[in-house]
């Protein structure tokens, strides 16, 4: 007859097995990957926020300029408009006004970037590249990331199915009168992020 001790199982090993080590290594790798993705997403989100702050700085300048640009001594002459006459009629034509063509958005933008504090702003997605404007954001062109887009908002006649038409503000758009605009910035994927709609 066998003794009771012969049927006892040998003591289990408390040392980690190769599968235990593999599991621990995979956990550490997963944590490192999550931390890396988190840092990368935070960096990209921070760049988008910086691009939005650039857009807000442009909005701030343009809104401050809106009232003053119709006065004779406006600082950025290329952005100046034509003040309407008090009775609402068109301004009287004289030699000074007929000799000079009305200002356009292209000339205003060039002067705006050279003569204001906007020249110190950089594109957060392209280090060392100055702030730039684009006609539109386009996800097919990732080089547009961080650019600013300004579009013209045109009201349609009352009763129209569409209340407004939004179109790119091209360099030849005349800015002698107030216009309604929308400013957006392009995010990392070159998708538009709306910042503000305002009158300029």
mmCIF file of C-alpha atoms in Angstrom:
data_model
loop_
_atom_site.group_PDB
_atom_site.id
_atom_site.type_symbol
_atom_site.label_atom_id
_atom_site.label_comp_id
_atom_site.label_asym_id
_atom_site.label_seq_id
_atom_site.Cartn_x
_atom_site.Cartn_y
_atom_site.Cartn_z
ATOM 1 C CA UNK A 1 0.000 0.000 0.000
ATOM 2 C CA UNK A 2 1.370 3.413 -0.948
ATOM 3 C CA UNK A 3 2.049 5.953 1.744
ATOM 4 C CA UNK A 4 0.013 9.235 1.796
ATOM 5 C CA UNK A 5 3.159 11.299 1.123
ATOM 6 C CA UNK A 6 3.648 9.654 -2.293
ATOM 7 C CA UNK A 7 0.480 11.282 -3.658
ATOM 8 C CA UNK A 8 1.274 14.884 -2.590
ATOM 9 C CA UNK A 9 1.984 17.384 -5.390
ATOM 10 C CA UNK A 10 5.424 18.992 -5.419
ATOM 11 C CA UNK A 11 5.421 22.634 -4.181
ATOM 12 C CA UNK A 12 4.537 25.168 -6.924
ATOM 13 C CA UNK A 13 7.303 27.514 -8.082
ATOM 14 C CA UNK A 14 6.889 31.172 -7.138
ATOM 15 C CA UNK A 15 9.383 32.392 -9.762
ATOM 16 C CA UNK A 16 7.892 34.307 -12.774
ATOM 17 C CA UNK A 17 7.629 32.260 -15.912
ATOM 18 C CA UNK A 18 8.524 33.434 -19.409
ATOM 19 C CA UNK A 19 4.814 34.172 -20.029
ATOM 20 C CA UNK A 20 4.715 36.347 -16.911
ATOM 21 C CA UNK A 21 7.712 38.335 -18.164
ATOM 22 C CA UNK A 22 6.145 38.685 -21.613
ATOM 23 C CA UNK A 23 2.936 40.028 -20.045
ATOM 24 C CA UNK A 24 4.841 42.557 -17.903
ATOM 25 C CA UNK A 25 6.903 43.743 -20.872
ATOM 26 C CA UNK A 26 3.751 44.164 -23.001
ATOM 27 C CA UNK A 27 2.108 46.202 -20.187
ATOM 28 C CA UNK A 28 5.132 48.515 -19.966
ATOM 29 C CA UNK A 29 5.171 48.864 -23.759
ATOM 30 C CA UNK A 30 1.453 49.697 -23.833
ATOM 31 C CA UNK A 31 1.884 52.350 -21.123
ATOM 32 C CA UNK A 32 4.831 53.887 -22.989
ATOM 33 C CA UNK A 33 2.795 53.934 -26.216
ATOM 34 C CA UNK A 34 -0.181 55.608 -24.502
ATOM 35 C CA UNK A 35 2.139 58.220 -22.949
ATOM 36 C CA UNK A 36 3.787 58.890 -26.329
ATOM 37 C CA UNK A 37 0.426 59.285 -28.114
ATOM 38 C CA UNK A 38 -0.823 61.523 -25.308
ATOM 39 C CA UNK A 39 2.215 63.781 -25.581
ATOM 40 C CA UNK A 40 1.915 63.913 -29.381
ATOM 41 C CA UNK A 41 -1.808 64.779 -29.226
ATOM 42 C CA UNK A 42 -1.164 67.439 -26.587
ATOM 43 C CA UNK A 43 1.552 69.015 -28.766
ATOM 44 C CA UNK A 44 -0.717 69.069 -31.824
ATOM 45 C CA UNK A 45 -3.651 70.460 -29.820
ATOM 46 C CA UNK A 46 -1.355 73.170 -28.443
ATOM 47 C CA UNK A 47 -0.322 74.098 -32.000
ATOM 48 C CA UNK A 48 -3.991 74.374 -33.006
ATOM 49 C CA UNK A 49 -4.652 76.633 -29.994
ATOM 50 C CA UNK A 50 -1.673 78.808 -30.975
ATOM 51 C CA UNK A 51 -3.052 79.055 -34.527
ATOM 52 C CA UNK A 52 -6.429 80.105 -33.062
ATOM 53 C CA UNK A 53 -4.703 82.761 -30.925
ATOM 54 C CA UNK A 54 -3.004 84.050 -34.089
ATOM 55 C CA UNK A 55 -6.445 84.266 -35.691
ATOM 56 C CA UNK A 56 -7.835 86.062 -32.650
ATOM 57 C CA UNK A 57 -4.978 88.592 -32.839
ATOM 58 C CA UNK A 58 -5.849 89.282 -36.492
ATOM 59 C CA UNK A 59 -9.547 89.615 -35.596
ATOM 60 C CA UNK A 60 -8.679 92.017 -32.782
ATOM 61 C CA UNK A 61 -6.595 94.250 -35.065
ATOM 62 C CA UNK A 62 -9.200 94.241 -37.845
ATOM 63 C CA UNK A 63 -12.044 95.044 -35.441
ATOM 64 C CA UNK A 64 -10.066 97.909 -33.901
ATOM 65 C CA UNK A 65 -9.230 99.176 -37.402
ATOM 66 C CA UNK A 66 -12.847 99.027 -38.589
ATOM 67 C CA UNK A 67 -13.876 102.377 -37.133
ATOM 68 C CA UNK A 68 -10.623 104.194 -37.785
ATOM 69 C CA UNK A 69 -10.001 103.080 -41.341
ATOM 70 C CA UNK A 70 -12.670 105.464 -42.632
ATOM 71 C CA UNK A 71 -10.879 108.464 -41.151
ATOM 72 C CA UNK A 72 -8.371 110.573 -43.085
ATOM 73 C CA UNK A 73 -5.360 109.888 -40.841
ATOM 74 C CA UNK A 74 -5.707 106.070 -40.586
ATOM 75 C CA UNK A 75 -2.280 104.509 -39.917
ATOM 76 C CA UNK A 76 -2.301 101.715 -42.525
ATOM 77 C CA UNK A 77 -3.247 103.717 -45.624
ATOM 78 C CA UNK A 78 -3.614 100.639 -47.833
ATOM 79 C CA UNK A 79 -6.485 99.437 -45.617
ATOM 80 C CA UNK A 80 -8.301 102.778 -45.490
ATOM 81 C CA UNK A 81 -11.874 102.977 -46.731
ATOM 82 C CA UNK A 82 -14.051 105.725 -48.091
ATOM 83 C CA UNK A 83 -16.241 107.418 -45.523
ATOM 84 C CA UNK A 84 -19.833 107.811 -46.670
ATOM 85 C CA UNK A 85 -21.177 111.337 -46.805
ATOM 86 C CA UNK A 86 -23.456 112.440 -43.922
ATOM 87 C CA UNK A 87 -26.612 112.355 -46.072
ATOM 88 C CA UNK A 88 -25.914 108.785 -47.210
ATOM 89 C CA UNK A 89 -25.134 109.745 -50.801
ATOM 90 C CA UNK A 90 -21.937 108.712 -52.529
ATOM 91 C CA UNK A 91 -18.907 110.868 -51.634
ATOM 92 C CA UNK A 92 -18.405 113.848 -53.857
ATOM 93 C CA UNK A 93 -15.828 113.269 -56.573
ATOM 94 C CA UNK A 94 -12.868 115.595 -56.574
ATOM 95 C CA UNK A 95 -9.360 115.504 -58.001
ATOM 96 C CA UNK A 96 -7.925 113.645 -54.983
ATOM 97 C CA UNK A 97 -10.498 110.840 -55.040
ATOM 98 C CA UNK A 98 -10.657 110.367 -58.797
ATOM 99 C CA UNK A 99 -6.873 110.137 -59.138
ATOM 100 C CA UNK A 100 -6.563 107.269 -56.644
ATOM 101 C CA UNK A 101 -8.097 103.857 -57.177
ATOM 102 C CA UNK A 102 -9.931 102.360 -54.178
ATOM 103 C CA UNK A 103 -7.951 100.108 -51.867
ATOM 104 C CA UNK A 104 -8.127 96.353 -52.361
ATOM 105 C CA UNK A 105 -7.763 93.467 -49.955
ATOM 106 C CA UNK A 106 -4.439 92.383 -51.524
ATOM 107 C CA UNK A 107 -2.781 95.741 -50.870
ATOM 108 C CA UNK A 108 -4.286 95.931 -47.396
ATOM 109 C CA UNK A 109 -3.042 92.437 -46.498
ATOM 110 C CA UNK A 110 0.512 93.178 -47.668
ATOM 111 C CA UNK A 111 0.613 96.399 -45.638
ATOM 112 C CA UNK A 112 -1.103 94.734 -42.696
ATOM 113 C CA UNK A 113 1.590 92.046 -42.471
ATOM 114 C CA UNK A 114 4.456 94.551 -42.810
ATOM 115 C CA UNK A 115 3.265 97.527 -40.757
ATOM 116 C CA UNK A 116 1.518 95.940 -37.773
ATOM 117 C CA UNK A 117 2.442 93.581 -34.941
ATOM 118 C CA UNK A 118 1.219 90.694 -37.117
ATOM 119 C CA UNK A 119 4.715 90.477 -38.634
ATOM 120 C CA UNK A 120 5.937 88.907 -35.360
ATOM 121 C CA UNK A 121 3.502 85.971 -35.507
ATOM 122 C CA UNK A 122 4.701 82.562 -36.720
ATOM 123 C CA UNK A 123 2.883 79.543 -38.095
ATOM 124 C CA UNK A 124 2.904 77.044 -35.181
ATOM 125 C CA UNK A 125 2.810 74.031 -37.524
ATOM 126 C CA UNK A 126 5.795 75.180 -39.602
ATOM 127 C CA UNK A 127 8.586 76.425 -37.382
ATOM 128 C CA UNK A 128 10.345 79.516 -38.676
ATOM 129 C CA UNK A 129 7.591 80.251 -41.231
ATOM 130 C CA UNK A 130 5.795 83.571 -40.831
ATOM 131 C CA UNK A 131 2.036 83.883 -40.495
ATOM 132 C CA UNK A 132 0.376 83.315 -43.857
ATOM 133 C CA UNK A 133 -3.081 83.625 -45.374
ATOM 134 C CA UNK A 134 -4.747 81.112 -47.689
ATOM 135 C CA UNK A 135 -7.901 81.345 -49.824
ATOM 136 C CA UNK A 136 -9.345 78.238 -48.097
ATOM 137 C CA UNK A 137 -8.433 75.267 -45.895
ATOM 138 C CA UNK A 138 -8.100 72.024 -47.863
ATOM 139 C CA UNK A 139 -7.517 68.633 -46.171
ATOM 140 C CA UNK A 140 -5.824 67.428 -49.366
ATOM 141 C CA UNK A 141 -3.027 69.978 -48.813
ATOM 142 C CA UNK A 142 -1.534 69.549 -45.318
ATOM 143 C CA UNK A 143 0.940 72.396 -45.963
ATOM 144 C CA UNK A 144 -1.976 74.777 -45.249
ATOM 145 C CA UNK A 145 -1.929 73.831 -41.535
ATOM 146 C CA UNK A 146 -1.718 76.971 -39.386
ATOM 147 C CA UNK A 147 -2.722 79.353 -42.173
ATOM 148 C CA UNK A 148 -5.447 81.955 -41.735
ATOM 149 C CA UNK A 149 -8.457 82.101 -44.048
ATOM 150 C CA UNK A 150 -10.594 85.212 -44.416
ATOM 151 C CA UNK A 151 -13.819 84.892 -46.407
ATOM 152 C CA UNK A 152 -16.343 87.489 -47.514
ATOM 153 C CA UNK A 153 -19.952 87.092 -46.379
ATOM 154 C CA UNK A 154 -22.470 88.523 -48.832
ATOM 155 C CA UNK A 155 -26.130 88.811 -47.852
ATOM 156 C CA UNK A 156 -28.639 87.581 -50.428
ATOM 157 C CA UNK A 157 -31.942 89.366 -51.168
ATOM 158 C CA UNK A 158 -34.722 88.851 -48.611
ATOM 159 C CA UNK A 159 -36.695 85.674 -49.222
ATOM 160 C CA UNK A 160 -33.774 83.779 -50.769
ATOM 161 C CA UNK A 161 -33.347 80.130 -49.821
ATOM 162 C CA UNK A 162 -29.794 80.880 -48.667
ATOM 163 C CA UNK A 163 -29.381 83.877 -46.358
ATOM 164 C CA UNK A 164 -25.705 84.518 -47.162
ATOM 165 C CA UNK A 165 -23.054 83.532 -49.662
ATOM 166 C CA UNK A 166 -19.538 82.889 -48.344
ATOM 167 C CA UNK A 167 -16.702 83.270 -50.828
ATOM 168 C CA UNK A 168 -12.919 83.656 -50.616
ATOM 169 C CA UNK A 169 -11.797 87.251 -50.233
ATOM 170 C CA UNK A 170 -9.454 87.577 -53.203
ATOM 171 C CA UNK A 171 -6.697 90.210 -53.529
ATOM 172 C CA UNK A 172 -8.778 92.267 -55.993
ATOM 173 C CA UNK A 173 -11.785 92.690 -53.637
ATOM 174 C CA UNK A 174 -12.369 96.430 -53.114
ATOM 175 C CA UNK A 175 -12.482 97.419 -49.428
ATOM 176 C CA UNK A 176 -13.543 101.062 -49.764
ATOM 177 C CA UNK A 177 -16.784 100.184 -47.899
ATOM 178 C CA UNK A 178 -17.416 97.978 -44.866
ATOM 179 C CA UNK A 179 -17.640 94.270 -45.593
ATOM 180 C CA UNK A 180 -18.750 91.325 -43.492
ATOM 181 C CA UNK A 181 -16.035 88.675 -43.125
ATOM 182 C CA UNK A 182 -15.431 85.307 -41.484
ATOM 183 C CA UNK A 183 -11.994 84.333 -40.180
ATOM 184 C CA UNK A 184 -10.910 80.711 -39.725
ATOM 185 C CA UNK A 185 -7.616 78.907 -39.173
ATOM 186 C CA UNK A 186 -6.479 75.603 -40.675
ATOM 187 C CA UNK A 187 -5.750 72.877 -38.099
ATOM 188 C CA UNK A 188 -3.185 70.062 -38.397
ATOM 189 C CA UNK A 189 -5.309 68.224 -40.974
ATOM 190 C CA UNK A 190 -5.930 71.499 -42.873
ATOM 191 C CA UNK A 191 -9.577 71.504 -41.769
ATOM 192 C CA UNK A 192 -11.116 74.931 -41.080
ATOM 193 C CA UNK A 193 -11.625 76.007 -37.454
ATOM 194 C CA UNK A 194 -13.918 79.039 -37.283
ATOM 195 C CA UNK A 195 -12.640 81.899 -35.101
ATOM 196 C CA UNK A 196 -15.047 84.795 -35.665
ATOM 197 C CA UNK A 197 -17.431 86.623 -37.989
ATOM 198 C CA UNK A 198 -17.217 90.413 -37.928
ATOM 199 C CA UNK A 199 -17.426 93.622 -39.938
ATOM 200 C CA UNK A 200 -14.312 95.168 -41.461
#
